[in-house]
XYZ file of C-alpha atoms in Angstrom:
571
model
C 12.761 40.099 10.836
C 9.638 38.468 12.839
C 11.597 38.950 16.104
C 12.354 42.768 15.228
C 8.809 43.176 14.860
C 7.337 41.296 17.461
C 9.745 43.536 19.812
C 8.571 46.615 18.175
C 4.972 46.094 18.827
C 5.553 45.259 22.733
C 7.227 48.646 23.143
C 5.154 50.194 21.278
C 1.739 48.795 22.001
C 1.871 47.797 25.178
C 3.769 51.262 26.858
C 1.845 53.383 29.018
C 0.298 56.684 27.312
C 2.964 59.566 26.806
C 2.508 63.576 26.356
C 1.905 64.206 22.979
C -0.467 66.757 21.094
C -4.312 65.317 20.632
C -3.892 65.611 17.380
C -0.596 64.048 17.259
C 0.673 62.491 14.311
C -1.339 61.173 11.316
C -0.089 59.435 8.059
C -2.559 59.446 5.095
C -2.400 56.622 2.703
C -2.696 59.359 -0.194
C -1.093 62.572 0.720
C -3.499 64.289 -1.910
C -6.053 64.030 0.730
C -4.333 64.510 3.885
C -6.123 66.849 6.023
C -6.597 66.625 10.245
C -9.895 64.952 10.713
C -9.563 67.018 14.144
C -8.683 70.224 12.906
C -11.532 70.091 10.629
C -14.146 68.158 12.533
C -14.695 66.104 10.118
C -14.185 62.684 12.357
C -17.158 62.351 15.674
C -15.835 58.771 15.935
C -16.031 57.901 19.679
C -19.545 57.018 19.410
C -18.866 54.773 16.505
C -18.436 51.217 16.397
C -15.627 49.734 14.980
C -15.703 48.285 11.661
C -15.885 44.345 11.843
C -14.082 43.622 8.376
C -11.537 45.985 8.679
C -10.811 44.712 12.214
C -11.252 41.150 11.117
C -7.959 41.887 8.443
C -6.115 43.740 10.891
C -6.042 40.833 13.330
C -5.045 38.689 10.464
C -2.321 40.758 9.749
C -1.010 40.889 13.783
C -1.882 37.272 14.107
C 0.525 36.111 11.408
C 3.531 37.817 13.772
C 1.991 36.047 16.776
C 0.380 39.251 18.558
C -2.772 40.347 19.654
C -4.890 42.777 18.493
C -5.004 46.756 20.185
C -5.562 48.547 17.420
C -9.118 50.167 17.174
C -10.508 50.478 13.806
C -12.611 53.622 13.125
C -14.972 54.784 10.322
C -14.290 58.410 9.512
C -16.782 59.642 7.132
C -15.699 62.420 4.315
C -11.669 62.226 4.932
C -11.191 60.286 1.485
C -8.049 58.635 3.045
C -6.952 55.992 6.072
C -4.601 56.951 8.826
C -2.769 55.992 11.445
C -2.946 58.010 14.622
C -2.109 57.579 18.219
C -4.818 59.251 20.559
C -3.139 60.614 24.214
C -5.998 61.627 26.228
C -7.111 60.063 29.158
C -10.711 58.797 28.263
C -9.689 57.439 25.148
C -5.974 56.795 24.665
C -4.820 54.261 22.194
C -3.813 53.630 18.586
C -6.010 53.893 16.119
C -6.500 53.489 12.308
C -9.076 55.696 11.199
C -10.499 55.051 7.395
C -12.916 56.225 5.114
C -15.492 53.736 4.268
C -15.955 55.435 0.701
C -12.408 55.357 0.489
C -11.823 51.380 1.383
C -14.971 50.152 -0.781
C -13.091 52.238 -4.159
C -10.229 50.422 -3.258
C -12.016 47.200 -3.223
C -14.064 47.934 -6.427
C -10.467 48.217 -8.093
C -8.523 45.291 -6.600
C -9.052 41.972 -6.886
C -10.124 40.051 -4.432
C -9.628 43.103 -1.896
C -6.170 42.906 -1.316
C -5.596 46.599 -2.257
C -7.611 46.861 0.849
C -5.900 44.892 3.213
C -2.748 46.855 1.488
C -3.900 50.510 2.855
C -4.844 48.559 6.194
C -1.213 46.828 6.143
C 0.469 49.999 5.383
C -1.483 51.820 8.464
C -0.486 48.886 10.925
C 3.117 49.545 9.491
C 2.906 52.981 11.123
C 1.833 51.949 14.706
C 4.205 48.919 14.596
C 7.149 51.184 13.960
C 6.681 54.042 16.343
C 5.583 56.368 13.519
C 2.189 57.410 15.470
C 4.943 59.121 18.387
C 6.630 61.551 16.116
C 4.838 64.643 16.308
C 6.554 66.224 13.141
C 4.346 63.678 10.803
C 5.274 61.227 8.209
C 8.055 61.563 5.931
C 9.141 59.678 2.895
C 11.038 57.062 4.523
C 8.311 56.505 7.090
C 6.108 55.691 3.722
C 8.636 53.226 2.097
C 9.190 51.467 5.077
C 5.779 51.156 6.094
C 5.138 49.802 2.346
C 7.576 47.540 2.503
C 5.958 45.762 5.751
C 2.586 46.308 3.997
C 4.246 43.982 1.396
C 5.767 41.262 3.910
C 2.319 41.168 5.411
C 0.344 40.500 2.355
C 2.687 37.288 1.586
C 1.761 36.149 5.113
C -1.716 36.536 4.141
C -1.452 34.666 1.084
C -1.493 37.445 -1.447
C -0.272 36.468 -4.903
C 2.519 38.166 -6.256
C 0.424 40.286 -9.382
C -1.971 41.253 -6.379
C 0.500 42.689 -4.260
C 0.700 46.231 -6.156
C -3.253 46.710 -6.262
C -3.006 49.467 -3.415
C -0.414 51.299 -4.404
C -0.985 51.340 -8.529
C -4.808 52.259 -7.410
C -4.307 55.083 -5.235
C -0.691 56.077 -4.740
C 0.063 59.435 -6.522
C 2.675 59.023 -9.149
C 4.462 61.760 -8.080
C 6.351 62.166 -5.188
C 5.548 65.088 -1.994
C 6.810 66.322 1.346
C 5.565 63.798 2.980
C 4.862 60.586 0.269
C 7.476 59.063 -2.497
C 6.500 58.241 -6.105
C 4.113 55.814 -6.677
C 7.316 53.790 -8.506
C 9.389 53.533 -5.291
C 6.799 52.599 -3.386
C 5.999 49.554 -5.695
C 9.729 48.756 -5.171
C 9.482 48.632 -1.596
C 5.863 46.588 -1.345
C 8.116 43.865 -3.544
C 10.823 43.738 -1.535
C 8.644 43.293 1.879
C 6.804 40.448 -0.269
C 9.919 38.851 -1.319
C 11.537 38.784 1.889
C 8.875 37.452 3.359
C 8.939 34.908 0.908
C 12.710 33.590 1.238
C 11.872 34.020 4.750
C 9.295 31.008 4.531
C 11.378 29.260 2.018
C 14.302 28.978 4.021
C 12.377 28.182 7.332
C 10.132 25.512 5.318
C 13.216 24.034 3.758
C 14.592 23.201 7.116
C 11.598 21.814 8.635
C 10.845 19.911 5.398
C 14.635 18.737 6.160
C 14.132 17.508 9.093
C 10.530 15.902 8.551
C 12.324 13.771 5.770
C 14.787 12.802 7.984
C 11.823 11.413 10.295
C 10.402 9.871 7.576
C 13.739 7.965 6.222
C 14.430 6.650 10.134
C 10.534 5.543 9.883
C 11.319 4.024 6.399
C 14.354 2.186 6.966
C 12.925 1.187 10.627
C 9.874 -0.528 8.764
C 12.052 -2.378 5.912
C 13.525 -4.782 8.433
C 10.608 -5.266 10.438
C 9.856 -9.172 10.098
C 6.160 -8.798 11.220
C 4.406 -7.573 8.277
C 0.908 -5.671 9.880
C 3.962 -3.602 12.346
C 5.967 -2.894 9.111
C 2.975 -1.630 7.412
C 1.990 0.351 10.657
C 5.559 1.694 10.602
C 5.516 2.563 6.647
C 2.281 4.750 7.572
C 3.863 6.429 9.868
C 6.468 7.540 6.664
C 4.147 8.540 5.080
C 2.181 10.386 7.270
C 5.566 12.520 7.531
C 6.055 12.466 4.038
C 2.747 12.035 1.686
C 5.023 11.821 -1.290
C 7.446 9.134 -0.394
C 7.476 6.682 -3.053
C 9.808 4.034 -2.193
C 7.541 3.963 1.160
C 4.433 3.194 -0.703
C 6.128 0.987 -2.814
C 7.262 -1.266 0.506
C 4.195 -1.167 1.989
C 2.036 -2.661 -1.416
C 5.299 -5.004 -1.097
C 3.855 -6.075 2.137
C -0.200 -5.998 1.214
C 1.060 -8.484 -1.398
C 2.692 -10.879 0.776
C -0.642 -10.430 3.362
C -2.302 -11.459 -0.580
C -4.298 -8.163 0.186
C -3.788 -7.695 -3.452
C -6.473 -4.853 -4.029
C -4.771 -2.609 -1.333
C -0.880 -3.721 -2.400
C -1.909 -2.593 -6.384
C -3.369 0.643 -4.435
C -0.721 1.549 -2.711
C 1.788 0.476 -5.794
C 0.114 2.381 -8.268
C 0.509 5.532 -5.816
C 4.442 5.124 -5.609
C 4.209 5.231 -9.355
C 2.231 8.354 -9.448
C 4.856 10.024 -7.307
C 8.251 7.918 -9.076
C 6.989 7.078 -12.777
C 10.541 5.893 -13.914
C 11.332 3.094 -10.980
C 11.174 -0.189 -13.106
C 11.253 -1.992 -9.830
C 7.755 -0.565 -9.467
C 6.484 -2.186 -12.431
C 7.688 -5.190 -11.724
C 5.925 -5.120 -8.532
C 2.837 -4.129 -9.730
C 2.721 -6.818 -12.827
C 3.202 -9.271 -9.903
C 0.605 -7.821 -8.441
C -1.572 -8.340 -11.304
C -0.460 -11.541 -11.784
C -1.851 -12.591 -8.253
C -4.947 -11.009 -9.505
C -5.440 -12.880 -12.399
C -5.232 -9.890 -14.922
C -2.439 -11.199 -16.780
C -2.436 -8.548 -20.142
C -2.701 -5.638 -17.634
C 0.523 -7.468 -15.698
C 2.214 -8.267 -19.388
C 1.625 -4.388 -20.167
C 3.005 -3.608 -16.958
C 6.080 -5.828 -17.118
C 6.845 -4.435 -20.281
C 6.926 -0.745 -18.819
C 10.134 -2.155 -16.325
C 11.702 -3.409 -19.177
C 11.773 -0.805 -21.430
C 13.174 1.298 -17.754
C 16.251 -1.242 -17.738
C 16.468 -3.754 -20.336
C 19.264 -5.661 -18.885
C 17.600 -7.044 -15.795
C 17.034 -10.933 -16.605
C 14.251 -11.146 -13.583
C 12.530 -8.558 -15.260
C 12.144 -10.906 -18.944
C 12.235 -13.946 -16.840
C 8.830 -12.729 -14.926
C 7.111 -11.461 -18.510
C 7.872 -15.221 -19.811
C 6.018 -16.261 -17.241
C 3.222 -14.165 -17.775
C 3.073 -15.008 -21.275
C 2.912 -18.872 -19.549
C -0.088 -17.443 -17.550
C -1.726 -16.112 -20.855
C -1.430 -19.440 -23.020
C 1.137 -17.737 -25.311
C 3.810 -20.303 -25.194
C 5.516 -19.848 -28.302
C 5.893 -15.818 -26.781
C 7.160 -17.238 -23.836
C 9.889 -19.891 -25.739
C 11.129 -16.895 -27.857
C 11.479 -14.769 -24.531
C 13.645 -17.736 -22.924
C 15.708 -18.206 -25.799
C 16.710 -14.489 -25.815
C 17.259 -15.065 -21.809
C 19.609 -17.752 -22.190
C 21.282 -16.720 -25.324
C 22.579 -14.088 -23.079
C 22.491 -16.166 -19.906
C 22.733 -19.756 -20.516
C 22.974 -20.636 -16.752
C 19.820 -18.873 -16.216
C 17.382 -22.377 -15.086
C 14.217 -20.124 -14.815
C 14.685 -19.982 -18.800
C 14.728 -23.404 -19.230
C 11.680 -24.322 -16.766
C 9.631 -21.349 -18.614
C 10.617 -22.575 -21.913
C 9.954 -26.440 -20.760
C 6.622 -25.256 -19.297
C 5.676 -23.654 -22.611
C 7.097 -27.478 -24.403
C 4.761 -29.056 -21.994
C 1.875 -27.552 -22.822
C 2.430 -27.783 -26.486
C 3.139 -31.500 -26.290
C 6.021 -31.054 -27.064
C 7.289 -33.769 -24.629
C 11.322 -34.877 -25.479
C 12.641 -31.287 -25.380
C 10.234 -30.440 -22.399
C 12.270 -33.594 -20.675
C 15.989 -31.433 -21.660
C 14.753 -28.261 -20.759
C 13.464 -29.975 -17.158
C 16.858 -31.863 -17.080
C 18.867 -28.740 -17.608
C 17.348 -26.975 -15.104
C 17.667 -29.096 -12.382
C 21.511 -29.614 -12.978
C 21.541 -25.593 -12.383
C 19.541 -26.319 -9.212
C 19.021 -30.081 -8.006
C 16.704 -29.176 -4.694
C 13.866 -27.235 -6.573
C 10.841 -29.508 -6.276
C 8.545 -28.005 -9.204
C 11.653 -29.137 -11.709
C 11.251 -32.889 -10.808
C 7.926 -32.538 -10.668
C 7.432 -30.927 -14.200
C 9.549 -33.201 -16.011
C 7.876 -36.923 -14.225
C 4.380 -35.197 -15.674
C 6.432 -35.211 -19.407
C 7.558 -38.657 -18.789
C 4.279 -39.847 -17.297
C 2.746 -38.453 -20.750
C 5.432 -40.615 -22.701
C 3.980 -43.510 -20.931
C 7.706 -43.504 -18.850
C 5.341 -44.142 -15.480
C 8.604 -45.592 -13.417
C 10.707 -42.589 -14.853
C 7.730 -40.368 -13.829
C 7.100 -41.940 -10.267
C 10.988 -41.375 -9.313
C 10.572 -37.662 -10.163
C 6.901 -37.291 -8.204
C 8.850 -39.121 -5.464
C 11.982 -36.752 -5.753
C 9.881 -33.441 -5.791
C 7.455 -34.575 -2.680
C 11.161 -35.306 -0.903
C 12.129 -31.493 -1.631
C 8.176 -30.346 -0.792
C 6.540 -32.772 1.614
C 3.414 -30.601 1.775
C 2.871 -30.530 -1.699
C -1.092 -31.749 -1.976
C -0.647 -31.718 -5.933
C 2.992 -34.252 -6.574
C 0.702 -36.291 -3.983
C -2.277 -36.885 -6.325
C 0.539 -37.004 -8.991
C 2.199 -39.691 -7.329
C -1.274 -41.993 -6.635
C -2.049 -41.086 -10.393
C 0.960 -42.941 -11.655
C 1.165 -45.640 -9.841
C -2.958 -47.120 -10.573
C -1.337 -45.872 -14.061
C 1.880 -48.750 -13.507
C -1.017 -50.696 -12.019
C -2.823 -50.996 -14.723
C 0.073 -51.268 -16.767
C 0.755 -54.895 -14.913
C -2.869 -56.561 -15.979
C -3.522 -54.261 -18.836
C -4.140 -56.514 -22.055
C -1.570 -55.582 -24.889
C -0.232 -56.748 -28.502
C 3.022 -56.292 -30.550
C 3.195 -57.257 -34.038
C 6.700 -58.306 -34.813
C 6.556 -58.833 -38.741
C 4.431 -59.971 -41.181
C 4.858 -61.806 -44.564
C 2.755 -62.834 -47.415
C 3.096 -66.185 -49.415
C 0.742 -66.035 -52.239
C 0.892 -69.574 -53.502
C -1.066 -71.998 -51.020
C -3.619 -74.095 -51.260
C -5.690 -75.065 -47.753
C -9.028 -77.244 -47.577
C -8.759 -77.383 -51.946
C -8.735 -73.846 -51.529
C -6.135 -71.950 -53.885
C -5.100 -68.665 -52.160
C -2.493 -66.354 -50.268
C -1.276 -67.067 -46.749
C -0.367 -64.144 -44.310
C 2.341 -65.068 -41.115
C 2.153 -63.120 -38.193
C 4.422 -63.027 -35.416
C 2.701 -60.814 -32.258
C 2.836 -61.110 -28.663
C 0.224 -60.961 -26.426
C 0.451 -59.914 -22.844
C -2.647 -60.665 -19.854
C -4.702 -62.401 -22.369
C -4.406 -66.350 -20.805
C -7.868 -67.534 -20.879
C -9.582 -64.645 -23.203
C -10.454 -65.006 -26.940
C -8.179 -63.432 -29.080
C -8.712 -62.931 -33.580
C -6.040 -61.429 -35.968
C -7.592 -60.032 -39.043
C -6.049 -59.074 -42.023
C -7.134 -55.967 -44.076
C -6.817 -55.567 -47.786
C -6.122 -52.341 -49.365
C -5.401 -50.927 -53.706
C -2.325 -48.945 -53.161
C -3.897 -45.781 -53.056
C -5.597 -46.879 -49.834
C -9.278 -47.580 -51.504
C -10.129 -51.011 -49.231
C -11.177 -53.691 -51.602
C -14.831 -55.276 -51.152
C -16.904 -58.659 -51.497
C -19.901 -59.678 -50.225
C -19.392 -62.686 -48.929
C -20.276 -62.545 -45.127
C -16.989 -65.207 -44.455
C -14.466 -62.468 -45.679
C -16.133 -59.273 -45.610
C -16.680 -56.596 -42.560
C -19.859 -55.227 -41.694
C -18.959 -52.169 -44.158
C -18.543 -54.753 -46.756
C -14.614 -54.296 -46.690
C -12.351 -57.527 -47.324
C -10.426 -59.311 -44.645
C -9.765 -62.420 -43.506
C -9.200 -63.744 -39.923
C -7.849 -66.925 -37.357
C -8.536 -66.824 -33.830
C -6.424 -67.859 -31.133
C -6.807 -68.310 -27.235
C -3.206 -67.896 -25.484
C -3.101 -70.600 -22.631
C -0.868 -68.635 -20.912
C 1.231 -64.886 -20.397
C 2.685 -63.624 -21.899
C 2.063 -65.836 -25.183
C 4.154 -65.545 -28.433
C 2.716 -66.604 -31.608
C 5.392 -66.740 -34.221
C 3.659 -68.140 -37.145
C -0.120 -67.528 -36.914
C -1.519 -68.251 -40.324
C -4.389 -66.323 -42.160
C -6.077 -67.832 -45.747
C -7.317 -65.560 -48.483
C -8.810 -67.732 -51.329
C -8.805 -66.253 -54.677
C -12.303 -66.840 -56.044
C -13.764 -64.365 -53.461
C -11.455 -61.821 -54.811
C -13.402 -59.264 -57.214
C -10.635 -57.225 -58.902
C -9.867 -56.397 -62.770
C -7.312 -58.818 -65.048
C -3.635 -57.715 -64.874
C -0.979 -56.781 -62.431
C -2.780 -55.136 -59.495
C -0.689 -53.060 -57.018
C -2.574 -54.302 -53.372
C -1.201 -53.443 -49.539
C -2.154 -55.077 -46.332
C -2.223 -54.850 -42.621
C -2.884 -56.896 -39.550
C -4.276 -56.358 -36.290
C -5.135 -58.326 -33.096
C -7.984 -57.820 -31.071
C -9.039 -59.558 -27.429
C -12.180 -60.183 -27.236
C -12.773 -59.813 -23.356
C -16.689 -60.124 -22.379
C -17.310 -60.985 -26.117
C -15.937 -57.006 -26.701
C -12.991 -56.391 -29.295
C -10.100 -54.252 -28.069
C -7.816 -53.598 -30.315
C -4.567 -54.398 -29.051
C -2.136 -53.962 -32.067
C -1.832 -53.701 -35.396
C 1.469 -54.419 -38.108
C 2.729 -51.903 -40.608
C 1.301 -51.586 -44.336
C 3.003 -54.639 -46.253
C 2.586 -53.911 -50.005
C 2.751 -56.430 -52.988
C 1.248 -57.067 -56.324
C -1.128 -59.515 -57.680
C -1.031 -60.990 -61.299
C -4.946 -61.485 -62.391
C -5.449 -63.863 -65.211
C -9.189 -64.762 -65.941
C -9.815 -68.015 -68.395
């Protein structure tokens, strides 16, 4: 239709004048007040200057078709109306539109936003645009309709919405029809149609060039998504969505690529903006709880890792990433009950048993840390943080060589690893030590409570221990004396008593070599210190071995609780 029109105009507008009468044709918009501003004298308008809004909408109008304004726009005082009207004389030929100013500012007073105005004006242009001014007989009823219906495909060019479109013809259109004018109802027929062709006329022309600028933007996409260089991919991903502001995988690739640059504030920007266009992508959840993660805002990453799964449930990566999150957040028994439900339906999945042997670590919970560690490994034997991981359980078990082969193992797999390096220097002072650290083992214990030493009538304790590092150094094992219910029994006799006033009784010994076994180290008790009441007595004891290094005591080891019972008889 644009071409049509376009054509129309150049024939019309741009011909050279032609005999017609002066007064020629004229179309009022209202045929109630039709009269010839010429025949009447009612219109002096050469000397007048041309109205500045009207002409301002009328070269809106011819602008949206690509033409150039000709048209002179002419106040006519006292004609209530607005016509079209070719002029042929040969001082002043032209078209024209004259109007009535009283008559355009009523409109305006009625219509919103004055586009029962620019109707009447549309309507007039209509006229000239179709040859209308040239016919000497005057307007007709199909002249009207089809200079409404242009009226109408003009307004949608201007922007006029849809309830505004009628405001020019329901305002001042007679309702009934005349020689010249149709009813007021047709003519609101034909203003819709002109709107509505206009608008599938934009529809289908924006469809195809919103086509085609998708197109651009899916070659820029999928050109950017295998770009190795990750500033060019983001430069390239810009470019997408310069073409298309909405794409949403194309923000979601570039805050894939901010995150790998760790520009983590734009990558949860540009993330959060493919969700705004794409809420239900559970990939872009999962992105962004990573995201978050890298941040350090681990509830707002758990919250947002919860999102993908509730999107696709079935996705182990997806539960895999919230246990570690849950790691991240110190809720490790969250995390273990995550990784059992992972490998109850996956039990070859090793990032469930590293998560759930991470969580076992950091509960103490050492032995099934060790399986977990061990299971995952014989998924995957060349991941470095698995050996790693499971030497820190055994280096907390005291299992330093176990540990040291694992450090060893994991800085094989990650030679750059800083952290296995301090782990590995760690363990072996740790073994170090170990070699000249001073250390005890009791082996057994026994009681024989009939002996006699120095006219002394008493109880003898045995000890068998081991001592380890200690040639040279002082060395006392010291027997404690307990009632059952673990109440220690007292005396006050400085010889048997600790400085709480507690019983015991103690031999020293100074091992002449290492490591040094003493199998039968003996330990008197005489009776008469004993304070206790006549009868059977229910008693327990224990012994322990100190080194006395620098004159300090160091506990090195003590026996197990040996009970037995003492018969009391007073004379």
């Amino acid at each position: 239709m644009r071409s049509l029109i376009f054509l129309s105009l150049i024939l019309i507008l741009g011909s050279s004048p032609r005999t017609f009468a002066q007064t020629g044709f004229f179309c009022g918009y209202n045929p109630v007040n039709e009269k010839d501003p010429f025949k009447e004298n009612l219109c002096q308008f050469f000397g007048a200057l041309p109205d500045q809004e009207a002409t301002k909408v009328v070269e809106a109008i011819l602008g949206k078709i690509g033409v150039k304004n000709s048209i002179k726009i002419v106040p006519c005082l006292k004609i209530k109306n607005c016509y079209a009207w070719f002029y042929n004389d040969p001082k002043h030929p032209g078209q024209y539109i004259l109007y009535d100013p009283v008559f355009l500012e009523k409109i305006k007073n009625t219509a919103a936003a004055d586009w029962g105005a620019k109707c009447v004006l549309a309507h007039e242009v209509a006229h000239i645009l179709f040859g209308h001014t040239f016919e000497s007989q005057g307007s007709n009823p199909d002249f009207e309709l089809a200079a409404d219906k242009w009226s109408g495909y003009a307004l949608y060019k201007l922007g006029a919405p849809e309830k505004s479109i009628l405001d020019g013809v329901i305002n001042y259109a007679e309702d009934k029809p005349s020689l010249t004018h149709p009813p007021r109802s047709e003519r609101q027929k034909a203003v819709i149609q002109g709107y509505q062709e206009a608008q599938q006329e934009y529809r289908a022309t924006t469809s195809q060039l919103s086509a085609n600028i998708m197109e651009q933007a899916r070659k820029k996409y999928e050109s950017a998504i295998t770009t190795p260089d990750l500033h060019a991919r983001v430069v390239k991903l810009s470019e997408a969505i310069t073409l298309n502001p909405k794409y949403s995988a194309a923000y979601y690739a570039r805050a894939d690529a901010y995150n790998n640059m760790d520009s983590t504030d734009a990558a949860l920007r540009e993330v959060n903006k493919a969700i705004e266009f794409n809420v239900n992508d559970a990939n872009y959840y999962y992105l962004k709880s990573g995201i978050l993660k890298n941040k350090g805002q681990s509830p707002a990453a758990i919250r947002s890792i919860e999102t993908a799964i509730s999107l696709n449930p079935g996705l182990m990566q997806y539960r895999i990433m919230h246990a570690l999150l849950r790691i991240n957040n110190k809720e490790y028994d969250q995390c273990i009950k995550i990784c059992n439900e992972v490998l109850q339906s996956d039990k070859g999945n090793e990032d469930g048993y590293f998560y759930r042997g991470q969580s076992y670590l950091a509960l103490s919970k050492f032995p099934v840390a060790i399986e977990d560690f061990s299971k995952a490994i014989s998924f995957r034997p060349n991941h470095f943080l698995y050996y790693r991981s499971r030497g820190r359980c055994y280096s907390e078990t005291g299992n330093y060589t176990a540990a040291l082969a694992d450090y060893k193992k994991s800085l094989l797999l990650n030679p750059s690893d800083a952290e296995t390096k301090k782990l590995i220097e760690s363990v072996n002072k740790k073994l170090s030590d170990e070699l000249t650290k001073t250390r005890g083992y009791v082996n057994d214990v026994t009681l024989d409570p009939n002996v006699t030493r120095n006219n002394l009538y008493g109880m003898e304790i045995t000890t068998d221990f081991n001592v380890q590092n200690m040639k040279g150094i002082n060395g006392k094992a010291v027997a404690y004396f307990y009632f059952e219910d673990g109440t220690p029994l007292v005396t006050s006799i400085d010889r048997y008593r600790t400085a709480a006033g507690e019983l015991s009784s103690s031999t020293d010994f100074r091992p002449g070599y290492h490591p040094a076994d003493f199998k039968a180290l003996k330990i008197f008790l005489p009776y008469n210190i004993l304070i206790l009441p006549q009868g059977s007595i229910r008693l327990k004891y224990q012994v322990c071995i100190f080194s006395y290094k620098n004159n300090v005591p160091v506990e090195l080891c003590r026996s197990e609780f040996k009970r037995f019972t003492l018969n009391v008889q007073y004379e």
